[in-house]
Coordinates of C-alpha atoms in Angstrom, one line a residue:
Chain I
M1 CA 148.1 50.0 107.6
G2 CA 147.9 53.2 105.5
L3 CA 151.5 54.4 106.3
T4 CA 153.1 50.9 105.4
G5 CA 150.7 50.6 102.5
L6 CA 151.9 53.7 100.9
F7 CA 155.6 52.8 101.6
L8 CA 154.9 49.4 99.9
I9 CA 153.4 51.3 97.1
S10 CA 156.5 53.3 96.6
F11 CA 158.5 50.0 96.6
L12 CA 156.1 48.6 93.8
L13 CA 157.0 51.6 91.7
V14 CA 160.5 51.1 91.9
H15 CA 160.3 47.3 91.4
C16 CA 158.1 47.6 88.5
G17 CA 160.4 50.5 87.1
I18 CA 163.5 48.3 87.1
N19 CA 161.8 45.3 86.0
A20 CA 160.2 47.0 83.1
C21 CA 163.8 47.4 81.6
I22 CA 163.4 44.0 80.1
F23 CA 161.1 45.4 77.7
L24 CA 164.1 47.4 76.1
N25 CA 164.9 44.1 74.1
D26 CA 168.5 44.1 75.0
N27 CA 168.7 40.6 76.2
G28 CA 168.2 41.8 79.8
E29 CA 171.5 43.9 79.8
T30 CA 170.0 47.1 81.3
F31 CA 167.9 45.2 83.7
N32 CA 170.7 43.1 85.0
K33 CA 172.8 46.4 85.3
A34 CA 170.0 47.9 87.3
A35 CA 169.5 44.8 89.4
H36 CA 173.2 44.7 90.0
F37 CA 172.9 48.4 91.3
M38 CA 170.1 47.7 93.5
G39 CA 171.9 44.6 95.0
T40 CA 175.1 46.3 95.7
N41 CA 174.4 49.9 96.6
L42 CA 174.7 50.4 100.3
F43 CA 171.9 53.1 100.6
I44 CA 169.4 50.6 98.7
R45 CA 170.7 47.7 101.0
T46 CA 170.0 49.6 104.0
A47 CA 166.6 50.7 102.8
E48 CA 165.8 47.0 102.0
I49 CA 165.9 46.5 105.8
G50 CA 163.2 49.3 106.1
L51 CA 161.2 47.5 103.3
F52 CA 161.2 44.1 105.2
L53 CA 160.3 45.9 108.4
G54 CA 157.4 47.8 106.7
L55 CA 156.2 44.6 105.1
L56 CA 156.3 42.7 108.3
I57 CA 154.4 45.4 110.1
H58 CA 151.8 45.6 107.3
I59 CA 151.2 41.8 107.3
I60 CA 151.1 41.5 111.0
Q61 CA 148.8 44.5 111.4
G62 CA 146.6 43.2 108.4
L63 CA 146.2 39.8 109.9
V64 CA 145.5 41.0 113.4
L65 CA 142.9 43.6 112.2
T66 CA 141.2 40.9 110.1
Y67 CA 141.1 38.5 113.0
E68 CA 139.9 41.1 115.4
N69 CA 137.2 42.4 113.2
N70 CA 135.9 39.1 112.4
K71 CA 135.1 38.4 116.0
K72 CA 133.0 41.8 116.4
R73 CA 129.9 40.3 115.0
P74 CA 129.1 36.9 116.8
I75 CA 125.8 36.4 115.1
K76 CA 125.9 37.0 111.4
Y77 CA 123.1 38.3 109.3
A78 CA 120.8 35.7 107.6
V79 CA 120.5 38.0 104.6
N80 CA 123.7 40.0 103.7
A81 CA 123.5 42.8 101.1
G82 CA 127.1 43.9 101.3
N83 CA 127.5 44.3 97.5
Q84 CA 124.7 47.1 97.7
N85 CA 126.9 49.3 99.9
S86 CA 130.5 48.5 99.5
K87 CA 132.9 46.9 96.9
W88 CA 133.8 43.3 97.2
Y89 CA 137.5 44.0 97.2
S90 CA 137.1 46.5 100.0
R91 CA 135.6 43.8 102.2
S92 CA 138.2 41.2 101.0
M93 CA 141.4 42.9 101.8
G94 CA 142.3 40.2 104.3
L95 CA 141.9 37.5 101.9
L96 CA 143.5 39.5 99.0
G97 CA 146.4 40.3 101.2
T98 CA 146.9 36.5 102.3
L99 CA 146.9 35.6 98.6
L100 CA 149.5 38.2 98.0
L101 CA 151.6 36.8 101.0
I102 CA 151.5 33.4 99.6
F103 CA 152.5 34.7 96.3
L104 CA 155.4 36.9 97.9
I105 CA 156.8 33.7 99.5
I106 CA 156.9 31.8 96.4
H107 CA 158.2 34.9 94.4
M108 CA 161.0 35.5 96.9
G109 CA 161.8 31.7 96.6
D110 CA 161.9 31.9 92.8
F111 CA 164.2 35.0 92.7
W112 CA 165.4 36.7 95.9
T113 CA 166.8 33.6 97.7
H114 CA 168.8 32.7 94.7
S115 CA 170.6 36.1 94.9
R116 CA 171.0 36.2 98.7
V117 CA 171.3 32.7 99.9
P118 CA 172.9 31.1 96.8
G119 CA 174.5 28.4 99.2
L120 CA 171.0 27.1 100.1
V121 CA 169.1 27.2 96.8
G122 CA 171.8 27.5 94.1
G123 CA 173.1 30.8 92.8
L124 CA 172.2 32.8 89.7
P125 CA 173.8 32.3 86.2
E126 CA 176.4 34.9 85.3
V127 CA 176.9 37.3 82.4
E128 CA 179.8 39.5 81.5
Y129 CA 179.2 43.0 80.1
D130 CA 182.5 45.0 79.3
G131 CA 184.6 42.7 81.3
V132 CA 182.4 43.1 84.5
V133 CA 180.7 39.9 85.7
Y134 CA 177.0 40.4 86.6
H135 CA 174.3 38.2 87.9
D136 CA 172.1 37.1 85.0
L137 CA 168.7 37.7 86.7
Y138 CA 167.2 38.0 83.2
A139 CA 168.1 34.5 82.4
K140 CA 166.8 33.3 85.6
M141 CA 163.5 35.0 84.6
V142 CA 163.4 33.3 81.3
E143 CA 164.1 30.0 83.0
E144 CA 161.5 30.5 85.6
F145 CA 158.7 31.6 83.1
K146 CA 159.3 28.6 80.8
E147 CA 156.7 26.9 83.0
V148 CA 153.1 27.6 82.1
F149 CA 152.0 27.1 85.7
V150 CA 154.4 29.8 87.0
V151 CA 153.1 32.1 84.4
I152 CA 149.4 31.6 85.4
L153 CA 150.3 32.0 89.1
Y154 CA 152.0 35.2 88.5
V155 CA 149.3 36.6 86.3
I156 CA 146.6 35.7 88.7
S157 CA 148.5 37.1 91.7
M158 CA 148.7 40.3 89.7
F159 CA 144.9 40.4 89.8
S160 CA 145.1 40.1 93.6
L161 CA 147.5 42.9 93.7
G162 CA 145.3 45.2 91.5
F163 CA 142.2 44.7 93.7
H164 CA 144.3 45.1 96.9
L165 CA 145.5 48.4 95.4
L166 CA 142.2 49.5 94.1
H167 CA 141.1 49.7 97.7
G168 CA 144.4 50.1 99.4
F169 CA 145.7 53.2 97.6
S170 CA 142.8 55.8 98.4
S171 CA 142.1 54.0 101.6
A172 CA 145.7 54.8 102.8
F173 CA 145.0 58.6 102.4
Q174 CA 141.6 58.3 104.2
S175 CA 143.2 56.5 107.1
L176 CA 145.8 59.2 107.4
G177 CA 143.1 61.8 107.5
I178 CA 143.4 63.1 104.0
N179 CA 140.1 63.5 102.5
H180 CA 139.7 66.9 100.9
S181 CA 137.4 67.9 98.1
K182 CA 140.3 69.5 96.2
Y183 CA 142.6 66.5 96.3
N184 CA 140.1 63.7 96.4
P185 CA 139.6 63.4 92.6
M186 CA 143.3 63.3 92.2
I187 CA 143.9 60.5 94.8
K188 CA 141.0 58.6 93.2
S189 CA 142.2 58.7 89.6
V190 CA 146.0 58.3 90.4
G191 CA 145.0 55.3 92.6
F192 CA 142.8 53.8 89.9
G193 CA 145.5 54.2 87.2
F194 CA 148.3 52.9 89.6
S195 CA 146.2 49.8 90.5
I196 CA 145.8 48.9 86.8
I197 CA 149.1 50.0 85.2
I198 CA 151.5 48.4 87.8
P199 CA 150.0 44.9 88.1
L200 CA 149.5 45.0 84.3
L201 CA 153.1 45.8 83.7
F202 CA 154.1 43.1 86.1
A203 CA 151.8 40.5 84.4
L204 CA 153.1 41.5 81.0
M205 CA 156.7 40.3 82.1
P206 CA 156.0 36.6 82.4
L207 CA 153.5 36.6 79.6
S208 CA 155.9 38.2 77.1
I209 CA 158.8 36.0 78.2
Y210 CA 156.6 32.9 77.9
F211 CA 155.3 33.9 74.4
G212 CA 158.8 35.0 73.3
L213 CA 157.8 38.6 72.6
I214 CA 160.9 40.0 74.0
K215 CA 164.6 39.2 73.3
Chain K
M1 CA 96.6 57.5 93.7
E2 CA 96.4 53.9 93.7
H3 CA 96.6 52.2 97.3
T4 CA 97.5 48.7 96.1
G5 CA 97.0 46.0 98.7
L6 CA 100.3 44.1 99.1
N7 CA 100.3 40.4 100.3
L8 CA 103.7 39.9 101.9
T9 CA 105.5 37.0 103.8
L10 CA 107.6 38.4 106.6
K11 CA 110.6 36.4 108.2
V12 CA 111.1 38.1 111.4
W13 CA 113.8 37.5 114.1
K14 CA 112.2 36.4 117.4
Q15 CA 114.2 36.2 120.5
K16 CA 112.7 36.3 124.0
N17 CA 115.8 38.1 125.6
A18 CA 119.5 38.4 125.4
A19 CA 120.1 35.0 127.2
T20 CA 118.1 32.9 124.8
K21 CA 118.8 32.0 121.3
G22 CA 116.4 33.4 118.7
A23 CA 115.1 32.1 115.5
F24 CA 113.2 33.3 112.4
E25 CA 109.4 33.2 112.4
S26 CA 107.3 33.6 109.3
Y27 CA 104.1 35.9 109.1
D28 CA 101.8 36.6 106.4
V29 CA 100.3 40.0 106.1
K30 CA 97.5 40.8 103.6
N31 CA 96.2 43.9 102.0
I32 CA 99.0 46.2 103.0
S33 CA 98.6 49.8 101.7
T34 CA 101.6 50.9 99.6
D35 CA 101.1 54.2 101.5
M36 CA 101.9 52.6 104.8
S37 CA 105.4 53.2 106.3
F38 CA 107.4 50.0 107.2
L39 CA 106.5 50.5 110.9
E40 CA 102.8 51.0 110.3
M41 CA 102.8 47.4 108.4
F42 CA 104.4 46.1 111.7
D43 CA 101.5 47.8 113.6
V44 CA 99.1 46.0 111.6
L45 CA 100.9 42.8 111.9
N46 CA 101.0 43.2 115.8
E47 CA 97.3 44.1 116.0
Q48 CA 96.6 41.0 114.1
L49 CA 98.9 38.7 116.5
I50 CA 97.3 40.5 119.5
S51 CA 93.9 39.8 118.5
T52 CA 94.6 36.1 117.8
G53 CA 96.2 35.7 121.4
K54 CA 99.8 35.6 120.0
E55 CA 102.9 37.5 121.0
P56 CA 103.5 40.7 119.1
I57 CA 106.8 41.5 117.7
A58 CA 108.9 43.9 119.7
F59 CA 110.6 46.7 117.8
D60 CA 111.9 50.2 118.5
H61 CA 110.3 53.4 117.4
D62 CA 109.7 56.8 118.7
C63 CA 109.1 59.8 116.5
R64 CA 108.3 58.2 113.3
E65 CA 109.4 61.2 111.3
G66 CA 113.0 60.1 110.7
I67 CA 114.7 62.2 113.3
C68 CA 114.9 60.3 116.6
G69 CA 117.1 57.3 115.6
M70 CA 115.1 54.7 117.5
C71 CA 113.9 52.6 114.6
S72 CA 116.5 49.8 113.9
M73 CA 115.7 47.0 111.5
V74 CA 117.8 45.3 109.0
I75 CA 115.6 44.6 106.1
N76 CA 116.6 42.2 103.5
G77 CA 120.3 42.5 104.5
R78 CA 120.2 46.6 104.5
P79 CA 119.9 48.6 107.7
H80 CA 116.8 50.8 107.4
G81 CA 115.9 48.8 104.1
P82 CA 116.3 49.5 100.5
W83 CA 116.0 53.2 100.3
N84 CA 119.2 55.3 100.6
G85 CA 119.0 58.2 103.2
T86 CA 115.9 56.8 104.9
T87 CA 115.1 55.6 108.2
T88 CA 112.8 52.5 108.8
C89 CA 109.8 54.8 109.8
Q90 CA 110.2 56.7 106.6
L91 CA 110.5 53.6 104.4
H92 CA 107.2 53.0 102.7
M93 CA 105.6 49.8 101.5
R94 CA 105.8 51.0 98.0
A95 CA 109.3 49.8 98.0
F96 CA 108.0 46.5 97.8
K97 CA 106.1 44.2 95.4
N98 CA 103.1 42.1 96.0
G99 CA 104.2 38.5 96.9
D100 CA 107.6 39.7 98.2
T101 CA 109.3 37.8 101.1
I102 CA 111.0 40.4 103.4
T103 CA 113.7 39.3 105.9
V104 CA 113.8 41.5 109.1
E105 CA 116.6 41.2 111.6
P106 CA 117.8 43.2 114.4
W107 CA 121.2 45.2 114.3
R108 CA 123.8 42.6 114.5
A109 CA 127.0 43.6 116.5
G110 CA 128.7 42.3 119.6
S111 CA 128.3 45.8 121.2
F112 CA 124.7 45.9 120.5
P113 CA 123.1 42.9 122.2
V114 CA 119.5 41.9 121.4
V115 CA 117.1 43.0 124.1
R116 CA 114.2 41.3 122.5
D117 CA 113.1 40.5 119.0
L118 CA 114.4 43.4 116.8
V119 CA 115.2 45.7 120.0
V120 CA 118.9 46.1 120.7
D121 CA 120.6 47.8 123.4
R122 CA 122.5 50.8 122.0
S123 CA 123.6 52.2 125.4
A124 CA 127.3 51.8 124.1
F125 CA 126.7 55.0 122.1
D126 CA 125.3 56.9 125.0
R127 CA 128.5 55.9 127.1
I128 CA 130.8 57.2 124.1
I129 CA 128.9 60.4 124.2
Q130 CA 129.2 60.6 128.0
A131 CA 133.0 60.2 127.5
G132 CA 133.4 63.4 125.7
G133 CA 130.4 64.5 123.3
Y134 CA 129.7 67.7 125.2
V135 CA 130.7 71.2 125.5
S136 CA 131.4 73.1 128.9
I137 CA 129.3 76.2 128.9
N138 CA 130.1 79.1 131.5
T139 CA 127.2 80.6 133.3
G140 CA 126.7 84.4 133.1
N141 CA 125.1 86.9 131.0
P142 CA 123.7 85.4 127.7
V143 CA 125.8 86.2 124.7
D144 CA 124.2 87.5 121.5
A145 CA 123.8 84.4 119.2
N146 CA 125.7 86.3 116.5
A147 CA 128.5 87.7 118.5
L148 CA 130.8 84.8 117.5
P149 CA 131.6 84.8 113.9
I150 CA 131.8 81.4 112.3
D151 CA 132.7 80.6 108.6
K152 CA 129.5 79.5 106.8
K153 CA 131.3 76.6 105.2
L154 CA 132.5 75.2 108.6
A155 CA 129.1 75.8 110.0
D156 CA 127.6 74.0 107.2
K157 CA 130.1 70.9 107.8
A158 CA 129.3 71.0 111.5
F159 CA 125.5 71.0 110.8
A160 CA 125.9 68.2 108.4
A161 CA 127.8 66.1 111.0
A162 CA 125.2 67.0 113.6
A163 CA 122.6 65.5 111.5
C164 CA 123.7 62.2 112.9
I165 CA 120.7 60.6 114.8
G166 CA 122.8 57.9 116.5
C167 CA 120.8 55.1 115.2
G168 CA 123.6 52.8 114.7
A169 CA 123.0 51.8 111.1
C170 CA 126.7 52.6 110.5
V171 CA 127.7 49.9 113.0
A172 CA 125.0 47.5 111.6
A173 CA 126.1 47.9 108.0
C174 CA 129.9 47.6 108.6
K175 CA 131.4 44.3 108.2
N176 CA 133.6 45.1 111.3
S177 CA 130.8 46.4 113.3
S178 CA 132.7 49.7 113.7
A179 CA 131.2 52.8 115.1
M180 CA 133.7 55.2 113.4
L181 CA 131.2 57.0 111.4
F182 CA 129.1 57.8 114.6
V183 CA 132.0 58.8 116.6
S184 CA 133.6 60.9 113.8
A185 CA 130.2 62.8 113.3
K186 CA 130.0 63.6 117.0
V187 CA 133.6 64.6 117.2
S188 CA 133.4 66.7 114.0
Q189 CA 130.4 68.7 114.8
L190 CA 132.2 70.0 118.1
A191 CA 135.7 70.1 116.7
L192 CA 134.6 72.3 113.7
L193 CA 133.0 75.0 116.0
P194 CA 134.6 77.5 118.3
Q195 CA 132.3 76.4 121.0
G196 CA 134.1 72.9 121.0
Q197 CA 137.7 74.1 121.1
P198 CA 138.2 73.8 125.0
E199 CA 137.8 70.0 125.1
R200 CA 138.9 69.3 121.5
S201 CA 141.7 67.1 122.1
S202 CA 140.6 65.3 125.4
R203 CA 137.3 64.8 123.7
V204 CA 138.7 62.8 120.8
L205 CA 140.9 60.8 122.9
S206 CA 138.2 59.8 125.4
M207 CA 135.6 59.2 122.9
V208 CA 137.9 56.8 120.9
D209 CA 139.0 55.3 124.0
Q210 CA 135.5 54.5 125.1
M211 CA 134.6 53.1 121.5
D212 CA 137.4 50.8 121.8
K213 CA 136.3 49.7 125.3
E214 CA 132.7 49.0 123.9
G215 CA 134.1 46.6 121.7
F216 CA 133.3 48.0 118.3
G217 CA 135.5 47.0 115.3
N218 CA 138.1 48.9 113.3
C219 CA 137.5 51.0 110.4
T220 CA 138.8 49.4 107.2
N221 CA 137.2 52.1 104.9
T222 CA 134.8 50.0 102.9
G223 CA 132.3 52.8 102.9
A224 CA 129.2 50.8 103.8
C225 CA 128.3 53.0 106.7
E226 CA 128.2 56.1 104.5
A227 CA 126.0 54.2 101.9
E228 CA 123.6 53.1 104.6
C229 CA 123.5 56.1 106.8
P230 CA 119.9 57.5 106.8
K231 CA 121.4 60.9 107.3
E232 CA 124.1 60.5 104.9
I233 CA 126.9 61.4 107.0
S234 CA 130.1 61.6 104.9
L235 CA 133.3 59.6 105.3
E236 CA 135.0 63.0 105.4
N237 CA 134.3 63.0 109.0
I238 CA 136.1 59.7 109.5
A239 CA 139.2 61.2 107.9
R240 CA 138.7 64.3 110.2
L241 CA 138.3 61.9 113.4
N242 CA 141.7 60.5 112.2
R243 CA 143.3 63.9 111.9
E244 CA 142.0 64.9 115.2
Y245 CA 143.0 61.7 117.0
M246 CA 146.6 61.8 115.4
S247 CA 147.2 65.3 116.4
A248 CA 145.7 64.9 120.0
A249 CA 147.6 61.7 120.6
L250 CA 150.8 63.2 119.3
A251 CA 150.6 66.7 121.0
S252 CA 148.4 66.5 124.0
E253 CA 150.1 65.9 127.5
E254 CA 147.5 63.7 128.7

């Protein structure tokens, strides 16, 4: 879980970095070009296979782990004081992960499928910069985030992501055997910062498009 | 010092044996001194029950000074009760208020079947120890105790891990009923010291294997075990167990 988790964290960083280009207020030009690079570069496309594999392993392992662990206490406690010895999000990783999985399916249906299987769900609008035609993924974003329900779903899902990361980031290191008095404070603070900044940036994207804060 | 008499209601798990279904039963205890330990309060209740011809409550206990690891009660949802770093026998009644209702349950885990009332079978831990929690000592002339130099920091870490009394509060507290804190403490105390080196990799492999066979859950790093451990065994030991296991599994020829 830890290994695939850290791999997916590195993906989040890249994904968030590229999407944050929309905040440059250039009508999505930089973002569209960056997305074009990600969609056409052979190395990135190969890495994408690894990403799906990592994601699949993480999901299957997580679901199996949750299912297995739930069976280990056939008779539950009548009084449970779990909140006095651990964080709710640490105990709810299976639930948070399932919410993220549902979000992921919807999210990929919203964007990824339009780029990869346009024949099935309809392609993306196009735009021309300096005589070269690009997919206008930004226009697609603007279109998607006109709907208030979509915006709410995306923002709520980012809370799930934040709490999932709040446990997952440092937990990944512990699982890999990295627990050292010299590095623990760094892992803890970087993990805390990451869990807030990345989901916050992601959540700001639909919000700022919906409220017309970027052009 | 004031020895306030507490009047309490106890909801205690009663179960005849592993095969029968248990249920909670309510008991009233009166005029309990705040200087009593939780177990002494149970002694008072049991005396009361015996004198009125009723069945006393079965519970595990031995040394009553916090070092044997026998006492095992989940008190108001917390293994060994509300105080941190304390066994049930060292928990005193001043932790409670007059009129409180206290719910007492046995350790709950598939690997710790209830024997009777609050007594659970923890022999799964013994089998894990038998699988590898030992060192081989060659006979011969006794070696001077200080002949083997050991880094003070490592000795301290080994000592802190060896403080584990094997009570099973970690399993009781863990939402997955995982025994990782116990196994990690036992692996650590030997892996850190020179005496533990000969069996170092076979030990971690067999102990983890036995732990899985006993049906304990997987660790998801919630940290509940460390928070409830009466000996405050650190999660650092679980990270060490993970390291020991990974390197043994990758490198050993077994």
